């Protein structure tokens, strides 16, 4: 089974995320033992960001790292586990900051971003695709 980075690459819609992880020197972290849960913005999610936002993130590796780690949880949290949580729960990310979980029927949101694809399993965790880039 592939690691998180290989799984994201094979999915084909996380090219911008993978490039940002490389810029922030986080590839080795997500290739490591883990386990991690990644709420991964798709290429379309990154395309929604203002060009000035993207430029400022790429110019500041530490800021970029903080934004990317805001999308990562320690542990393997699949959609079933998320479904056991409550709407409005705060969830601590690897960045040390919390995001807010939204549960409405079968729909899952994180800080307002919709989870569009769930449970892409990897050797060292799980990826859930989201439709927006979350800012801490």
mmCIF file of C-alpha atoms in Angstrom:
data_model
loop_
_atom_site.group_PDB
_atom_site.id
_atom_site.type_symbol
_atom_site.label_atom_id
_atom_site.label_comp_id
_atom_site.label_asym_id
_atom_site.label_seq_id
_atom_site.Cartn_x
_atom_site.Cartn_y
_atom_site.Cartn_z
ATOM 1 C CA UNK A 1 0.000 0.000 0.000
ATOM 2 C CA UNK A 2 1.253 3.497 -0.859
ATOM 3 C CA UNK A 3 2.028 6.282 1.610
ATOM 4 C CA UNK A 4 -0.056 9.470 1.824
ATOM 5 C CA UNK A 5 2.034 11.354 -0.753
ATOM 6 C CA UNK A 6 1.915 8.507 -3.300
ATOM 7 C CA UNK A 7 -1.832 8.078 -2.710
ATOM 8 C CA UNK A 8 -2.416 11.798 -3.300
ATOM 9 C CA UNK A 9 -0.261 11.718 -6.448
ATOM 10 C CA UNK A 10 -2.144 8.725 -7.862
ATOM 11 C CA UNK A 11 -5.522 10.384 -7.209
ATOM 12 C CA UNK A 12 -4.475 13.010 -9.766
ATOM 13 C CA UNK A 13 -6.263 16.036 -8.290
ATOM 14 C CA UNK A 14 -3.748 17.052 -5.602
ATOM 15 C CA UNK A 15 -0.860 18.368 -7.738
ATOM 16 C CA UNK A 16 -0.920 21.832 -6.126
ATOM 17 C CA UNK A 17 -1.039 20.338 -2.630
ATOM 18 C CA UNK A 18 1.911 18.069 -3.399
ATOM 19 C CA UNK A 19 3.911 21.022 -4.776
ATOM 20 C CA UNK A 20 3.061 23.104 -1.685
ATOM 21 C CA UNK A 21 4.120 20.242 0.615
ATOM 22 C CA UNK A 22 7.435 20.076 -1.269
ATOM 23 C CA UNK A 23 7.930 23.859 -0.919
ATOM 24 C CA UNK A 24 7.195 23.672 2.831
ATOM 25 C CA UNK A 25 9.544 20.670 3.222
ATOM 26 C CA UNK A 26 6.709 18.447 4.498
ATOM 27 C CA UNK A 27 6.892 15.569 2.008
ATOM 28 C CA UNK A 28 9.073 13.445 4.289
ATOM 29 C CA UNK A 29 6.669 13.985 7.192
ATOM 30 C CA UNK A 30 3.705 12.609 5.249
ATOM 31 C CA UNK A 31 5.806 9.804 3.779
ATOM 32 C CA UNK A 32 6.805 8.796 7.338
ATOM 33 C CA UNK A 33 5.282 6.356 9.800
ATOM 34 C CA UNK A 34 2.269 8.447 10.855
ATOM 35 C CA UNK A 35 -0.539 7.683 11.007
ATOM 36 C CA UNK A 36 -1.988 10.972 9.802
ATOM 37 C CA UNK A 37 -5.352 12.130 8.536
ATOM 38 C CA UNK A 38 -5.121 14.714 5.769
ATOM 39 C CA UNK A 39 -8.044 16.923 4.792
ATOM 40 C CA UNK A 40 -6.559 17.559 1.368
ATOM 41 C CA UNK A 41 -7.580 20.578 -0.723
ATOM 42 C CA UNK A 42 -7.988 19.601 -4.362
ATOM 43 C CA UNK A 43 -6.372 21.499 -7.219
ATOM 44 C CA UNK A 44 -9.755 23.204 -7.757
ATOM 45 C CA UNK A 45 -9.733 24.310 -4.096
ATOM 46 C CA UNK A 46 -6.308 25.931 -4.504
ATOM 47 C CA UNK A 47 -7.510 27.590 -7.726
ATOM 48 C CA UNK A 48 -10.179 29.434 -5.689
ATOM 49 C CA UNK A 49 -7.496 31.258 -3.663
ATOM 50 C CA UNK A 50 -6.608 34.795 -4.654
ATOM 51 C CA UNK A 51 -3.323 34.993 -6.559
ATOM 52 C CA UNK A 52 -1.962 37.347 -3.884
ATOM 53 C CA UNK A 53 -2.742 34.768 -1.177
ATOM 54 C CA UNK A 54 -0.919 32.048 -3.087
ATOM 55 C CA UNK A 55 2.062 34.343 -3.724
ATOM 56 C CA UNK A 56 2.322 35.328 -0.047
ATOM 57 C CA UNK A 57 2.181 31.681 1.056
ATOM 58 C CA UNK A 58 4.833 30.600 -1.437
ATOM 59 C CA UNK A 59 7.063 33.486 -0.327
ATOM 60 C CA UNK A 60 6.851 32.509 3.371
ATOM 61 C CA UNK A 61 7.685 28.827 3.942
ATOM 62 C CA UNK A 62 6.794 28.948 7.656
ATOM 63 C CA UNK A 63 3.374 30.470 6.961
ATOM 64 C CA UNK A 64 2.797 27.895 4.218
ATOM 65 C CA UNK A 65 3.829 25.117 6.596
ATOM 66 C CA UNK A 66 1.317 26.374 9.188
ATOM 67 C CA UNK A 67 -1.500 26.432 6.634
ATOM 68 C CA UNK A 68 -0.684 22.935 5.368
ATOM 69 C CA UNK A 69 -0.364 21.414 8.863
ATOM 70 C CA UNK A 70 -3.769 22.948 9.686
ATOM 71 C CA UNK A 71 -5.143 20.293 7.286
ATOM 72 C CA UNK A 72 -3.462 17.369 9.107
ATOM 73 C CA UNK A 73 -4.571 15.403 12.179
ATOM 74 C CA UNK A 74 -2.471 12.943 14.152
ATOM 75 C CA UNK A 75 -3.966 9.457 13.852
ATOM 76 C CA UNK A 76 -6.046 7.618 11.285
ATOM 77 C CA UNK A 77 -9.497 9.241 11.402
ATOM 78 C CA UNK A 78 -11.755 7.659 8.794
ATOM 79 C CA UNK A 79 -15.204 8.941 7.825
ATOM 80 C CA UNK A 80 -16.897 6.520 10.239
ATOM 81 C CA UNK A 81 -14.857 7.957 13.143
ATOM 82 C CA UNK A 82 -15.695 11.499 12.029
ATOM 83 C CA UNK A 83 -19.364 10.509 11.963
ATOM 84 C CA UNK A 84 -19.130 9.573 15.652
ATOM 85 C CA UNK A 85 -18.191 13.159 16.521
ATOM 86 C CA UNK A 86 -20.699 15.972 17.019
ATOM 87 C CA UNK A 87 -21.565 18.914 14.809
ATOM 88 C CA UNK A 88 -19.544 21.901 16.017
ATOM 89 C CA UNK A 89 -16.781 19.849 17.659
ATOM 90 C CA UNK A 90 -13.341 21.468 17.671
ATOM 91 C CA UNK A 91 -10.614 19.221 16.280
ATOM 92 C CA UNK A 92 -6.914 19.806 17.066
ATOM 93 C CA UNK A 93 -4.615 19.729 14.050
ATOM 94 C CA UNK A 94 -0.899 18.974 13.840
ATOM 95 C CA UNK A 95 -0.363 22.758 13.588
ATOM 96 C CA UNK A 96 -1.685 23.041 17.166
ATOM 97 C CA UNK A 97 -4.755 24.994 16.057
ATOM 98 C CA UNK A 98 -8.344 23.738 16.004
ATOM 99 C CA UNK A 99 -10.811 23.573 13.162
ATOM 100 C CA UNK A 100 -14.571 23.179 13.489
ATOM 101 C CA UNK A 101 -16.269 20.009 12.332
ATOM 102 C CA UNK A 102 -19.664 20.217 10.663
ATOM 103 C CA UNK A 103 -22.005 17.233 10.413
ATOM 104 C CA UNK A 104 -25.337 17.554 8.612
ATOM 105 C CA UNK A 105 -26.825 14.167 7.774
ATOM 106 C CA UNK A 106 -24.216 12.410 5.647
ATOM 107 C CA UNK A 107 -22.401 15.671 4.795
ATOM 108 C CA UNK A 108 -19.105 16.470 6.542
ATOM 109 C CA UNK A 109 -17.465 19.902 6.582
ATOM 110 C CA UNK A 110 -14.242 21.126 8.169
ATOM 111 C CA UNK A 111 -14.130 24.882 8.794
ATOM 112 C CA UNK A 112 -16.842 25.176 6.157
ATOM 113 C CA UNK A 113 -14.953 23.188 3.497
ATOM 114 C CA UNK A 114 -16.966 20.266 2.141
ATOM 115 C CA UNK A 115 -15.458 16.788 2.298
ATOM 116 C CA UNK A 116 -15.957 15.678 -1.303
ATOM 117 C CA UNK A 117 -14.153 12.309 -1.272
ATOM 118 C CA UNK A 118 -13.682 10.207 1.855
ATOM 119 C CA UNK A 119 -11.367 7.493 3.057
ATOM 120 C CA UNK A 120 -8.549 7.320 0.511
ATOM 121 C CA UNK A 121 -6.541 4.827 2.541
ATOM 122 C CA UNK A 122 -2.755 4.913 2.613
ATOM 123 C CA UNK A 123 -0.146 2.855 4.450
ATOM 124 C CA UNK A 124 0.369 5.668 6.971
ATOM 125 C CA UNK A 125 -3.071 7.247 7.222
ATOM 126 C CA UNK A 126 -6.094 8.439 5.312
ATOM 127 C CA UNK A 127 -6.946 11.317 2.960
ATOM 128 C CA UNK A 128 -10.283 13.114 2.709
ATOM 129 C CA UNK A 129 -10.558 15.544 -0.234
ATOM 130 C CA UNK A 130 -12.001 18.998 0.518
ATOM 131 C CA UNK A 131 -13.224 21.781 -1.764
ATOM 132 C CA UNK A 132 -11.529 24.771 -0.058
ATOM 133 C CA UNK A 133 -8.157 25.593 1.445
ATOM 134 C CA UNK A 134 -8.609 26.199 5.182
ATOM 135 C CA UNK A 135 -6.763 29.137 6.721
ATOM 136 C CA UNK A 136 -5.794 28.916 10.408
#
